[in-house]
XYZ file of C-alpha atoms in Angstrom:
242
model
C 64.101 100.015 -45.202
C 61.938 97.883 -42.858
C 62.693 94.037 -42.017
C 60.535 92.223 -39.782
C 62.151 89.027 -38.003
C 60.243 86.029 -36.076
C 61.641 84.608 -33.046
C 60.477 81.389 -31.766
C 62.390 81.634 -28.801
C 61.842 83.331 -25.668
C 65.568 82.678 -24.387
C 66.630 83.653 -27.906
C 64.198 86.975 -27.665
C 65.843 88.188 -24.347
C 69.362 87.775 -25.579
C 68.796 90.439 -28.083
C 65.620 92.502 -27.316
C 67.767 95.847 -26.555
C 69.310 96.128 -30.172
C 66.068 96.649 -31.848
C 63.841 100.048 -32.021
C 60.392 98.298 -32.508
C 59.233 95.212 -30.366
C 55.438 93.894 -30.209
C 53.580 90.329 -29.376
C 51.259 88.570 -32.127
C 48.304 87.194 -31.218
C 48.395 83.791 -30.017
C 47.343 81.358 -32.701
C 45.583 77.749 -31.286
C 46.078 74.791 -32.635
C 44.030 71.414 -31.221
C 47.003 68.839 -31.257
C 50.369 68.287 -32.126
C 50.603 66.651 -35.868
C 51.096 62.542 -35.542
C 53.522 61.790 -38.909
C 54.702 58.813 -40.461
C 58.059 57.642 -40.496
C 58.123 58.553 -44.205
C 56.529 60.674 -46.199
C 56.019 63.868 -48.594
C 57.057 66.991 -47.115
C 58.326 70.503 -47.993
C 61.734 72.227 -47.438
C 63.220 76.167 -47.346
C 66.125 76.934 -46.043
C 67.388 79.455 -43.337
C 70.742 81.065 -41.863
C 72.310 79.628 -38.629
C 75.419 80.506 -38.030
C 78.396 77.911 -37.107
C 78.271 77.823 -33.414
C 74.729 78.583 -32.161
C 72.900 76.918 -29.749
C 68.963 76.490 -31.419
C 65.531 75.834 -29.467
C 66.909 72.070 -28.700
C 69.579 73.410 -27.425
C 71.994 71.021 -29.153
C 75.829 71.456 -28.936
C 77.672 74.243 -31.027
C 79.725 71.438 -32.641
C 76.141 69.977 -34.488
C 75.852 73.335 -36.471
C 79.029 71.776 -38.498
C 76.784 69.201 -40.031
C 73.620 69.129 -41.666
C 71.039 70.278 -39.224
C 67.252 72.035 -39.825
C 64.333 73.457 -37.892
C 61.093 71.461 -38.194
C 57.708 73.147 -38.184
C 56.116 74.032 -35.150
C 53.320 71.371 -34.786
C 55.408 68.347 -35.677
C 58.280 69.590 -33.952
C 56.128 69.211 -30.488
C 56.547 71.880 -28.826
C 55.764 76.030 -28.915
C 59.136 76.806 -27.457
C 62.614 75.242 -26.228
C 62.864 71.182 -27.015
C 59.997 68.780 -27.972
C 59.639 65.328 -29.844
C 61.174 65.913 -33.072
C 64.822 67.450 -30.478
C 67.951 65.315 -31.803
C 65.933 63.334 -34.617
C 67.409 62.118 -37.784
C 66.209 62.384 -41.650
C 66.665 61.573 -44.555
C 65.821 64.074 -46.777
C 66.067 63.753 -50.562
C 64.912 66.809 -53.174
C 61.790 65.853 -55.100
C 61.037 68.972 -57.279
C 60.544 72.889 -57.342
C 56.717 73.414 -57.617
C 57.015 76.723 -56.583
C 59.101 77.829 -60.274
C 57.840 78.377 -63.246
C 57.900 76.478 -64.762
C 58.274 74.137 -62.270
C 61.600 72.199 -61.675
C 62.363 69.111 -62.177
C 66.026 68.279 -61.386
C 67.796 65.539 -63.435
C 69.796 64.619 -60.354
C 68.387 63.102 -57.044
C 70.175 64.723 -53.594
C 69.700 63.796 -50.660
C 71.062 64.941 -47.168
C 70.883 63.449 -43.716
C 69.795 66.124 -40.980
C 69.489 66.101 -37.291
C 66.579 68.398 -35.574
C 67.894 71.311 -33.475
C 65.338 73.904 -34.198
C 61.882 74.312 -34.925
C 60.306 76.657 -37.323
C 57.510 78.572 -35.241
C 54.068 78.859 -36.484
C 52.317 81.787 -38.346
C 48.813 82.561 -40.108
C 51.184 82.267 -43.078
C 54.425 80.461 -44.240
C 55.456 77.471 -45.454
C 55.376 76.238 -41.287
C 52.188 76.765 -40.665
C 50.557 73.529 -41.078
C 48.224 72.024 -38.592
C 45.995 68.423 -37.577
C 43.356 71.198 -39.406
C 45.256 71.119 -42.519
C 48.302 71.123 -44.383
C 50.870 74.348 -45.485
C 50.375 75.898 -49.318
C 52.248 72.566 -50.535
C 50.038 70.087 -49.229
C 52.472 69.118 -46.476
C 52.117 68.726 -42.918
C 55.939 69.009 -42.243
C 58.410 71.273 -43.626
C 61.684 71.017 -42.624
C 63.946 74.356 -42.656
C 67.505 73.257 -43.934
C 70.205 75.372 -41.910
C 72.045 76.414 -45.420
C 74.265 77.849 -46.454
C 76.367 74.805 -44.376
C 79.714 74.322 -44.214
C 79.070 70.487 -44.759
C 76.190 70.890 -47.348
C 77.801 71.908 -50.816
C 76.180 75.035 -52.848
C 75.167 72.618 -55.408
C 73.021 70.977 -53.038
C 69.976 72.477 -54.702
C 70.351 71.757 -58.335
C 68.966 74.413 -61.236
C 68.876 74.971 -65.013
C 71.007 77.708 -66.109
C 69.304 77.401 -69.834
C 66.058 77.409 -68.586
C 66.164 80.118 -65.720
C 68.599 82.031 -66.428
C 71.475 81.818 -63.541
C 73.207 78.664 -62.629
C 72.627 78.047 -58.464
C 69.006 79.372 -58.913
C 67.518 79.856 -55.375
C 64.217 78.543 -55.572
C 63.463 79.190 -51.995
C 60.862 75.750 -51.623
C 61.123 72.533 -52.612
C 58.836 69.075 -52.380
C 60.832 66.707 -50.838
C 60.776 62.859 -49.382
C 61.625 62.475 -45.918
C 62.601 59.271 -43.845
C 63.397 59.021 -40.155
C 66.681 57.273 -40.031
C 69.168 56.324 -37.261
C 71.575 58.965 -36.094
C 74.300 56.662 -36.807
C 73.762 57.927 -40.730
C 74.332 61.563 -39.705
C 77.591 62.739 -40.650
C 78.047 64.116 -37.031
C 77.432 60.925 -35.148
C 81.104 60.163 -35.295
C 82.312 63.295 -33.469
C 81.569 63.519 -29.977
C 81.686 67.060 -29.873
C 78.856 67.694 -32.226
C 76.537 65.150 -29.818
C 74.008 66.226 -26.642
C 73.281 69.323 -25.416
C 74.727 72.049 -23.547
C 74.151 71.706 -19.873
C 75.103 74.889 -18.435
C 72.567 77.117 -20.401
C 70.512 78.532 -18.195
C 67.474 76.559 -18.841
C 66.998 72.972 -19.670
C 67.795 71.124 -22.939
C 67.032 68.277 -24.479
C 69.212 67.156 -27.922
C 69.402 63.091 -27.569
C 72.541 61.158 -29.667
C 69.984 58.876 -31.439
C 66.806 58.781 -30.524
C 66.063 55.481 -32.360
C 68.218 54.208 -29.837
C 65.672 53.180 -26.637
C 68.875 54.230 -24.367
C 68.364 57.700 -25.365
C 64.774 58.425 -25.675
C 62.470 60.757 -27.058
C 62.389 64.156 -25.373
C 59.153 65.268 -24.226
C 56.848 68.515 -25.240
C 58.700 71.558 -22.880
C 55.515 73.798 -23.626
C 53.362 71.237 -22.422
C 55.312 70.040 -19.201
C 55.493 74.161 -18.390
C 51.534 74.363 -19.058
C 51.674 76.446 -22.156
C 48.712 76.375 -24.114
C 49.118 78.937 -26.060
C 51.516 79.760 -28.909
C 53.579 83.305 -28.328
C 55.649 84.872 -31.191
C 57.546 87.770 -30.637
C 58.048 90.026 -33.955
C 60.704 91.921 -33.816
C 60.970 95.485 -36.499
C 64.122 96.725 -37.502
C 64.308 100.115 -39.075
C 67.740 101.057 -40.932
């Protein structure tokens, strides 16, 4: 059995290059601009594993990963690699429907959760983060934002199903339509705890994961891929075999 993982990282890469049997580089994909959204807006969400404690592409504190947090894709996130733009934002996300069932889903209940940005969700010829100013992903979205979940802080009920209907209660539908809504930080649930704020200085390479961006005090960070003249976008696939 083969499973083939994506790393958007380079730092990430090197931490863990010598545990894997097949390493290779895709080919660099262009894109002309970084995508300009709205405050608010229609956008798509999956989901993806981070476990308590690690330090994502912002670089944000371990103490974040104990609230709601998610990658964003690549070209709204700002930034091929390391922080950009969307580092230490705040949304408001709220479930819309399940296009991608069938039949399609469309939950009774409205849930919504407030995320900060640590990650980003690297681009590929396919994917639900692959949108770009040249068009959108398979939903018709230009942003999808990739829910760290399962979350301590986010309940498994958080995405709602029909036992009757499809057969298991908690269905995983793996993609949702979604509204999102940039928000003060003061609405995340880990603005209160100090620990869970910033970034983590003594990494090695610099980070950017502002309190509240909102917040002119703070700021916005800027692109790191563009600052280090990087016009290209690198992926590094990574093979296991077990």
């Amino acid at each position: 059995m083969s499973h083939t993982l994506y790393l958007p990282s380079i730092y990430q890469c090197s931490r863990i290059l010598s545990f894997f049997v097949f390493l290779s580089f895709l080919p660099a994909i262009q894109a002309s601009a970084w995508i300009q959204y709205p405050p608010s807006g229609h956008a798509t969400m999956t989901h993806y594993t981070l476990p308590l404690g690690f330090i994502a592409a912002c670089g944000c504190t371990p103490n974040s990963t104990y609230y709601p947090t998610a990658a964003l894709s690549q070209m709204a996130y700002g930034s091929s690699t390391s922080y950009g733009p969307a580092c230490g934002q705040c949304f408001n996300l709220t479930l819309l429907d399940a296009f991608t069932a069938n039949p399609p889903f469309y939950p009774n209940s409205t849930n919504s959760v407030v995320v900060k940005i640590s990650d980003l969700c690297p681009l590929s010829s396919k994917g639900w983060c692959n949108a770009t100013t040249s068009g959108p992903n398979a939903g018709g979205a230009y942003l999808n934002f990739d829910l760290a979940w399962p979350s301590t802080s986010i309940p498994n009920s958080f995405f709602p199903s029909d036992a009757a209907l499809y057969g298991m209660p908690l269905l995983d539908f793996g993609v949702w339509n979604i509204s999102y809504q940039s928000v003060s930080c003061q609405e995340w649930e880990g603005y209160q705890n100090q620990s869970a704020l910033g970034s983590v200085a003594d990494l090695g390479y610099t980070s950017c994961c502002p309190n509240d961006p909102t917040e002119s005090s703070d700021g916005v960070c800027p692109s790191y891929s563009d600052n280090a003249g990087l016009s290209f976008v690198c992926y590094l696939r990574v093979k296991v075999s077990y």
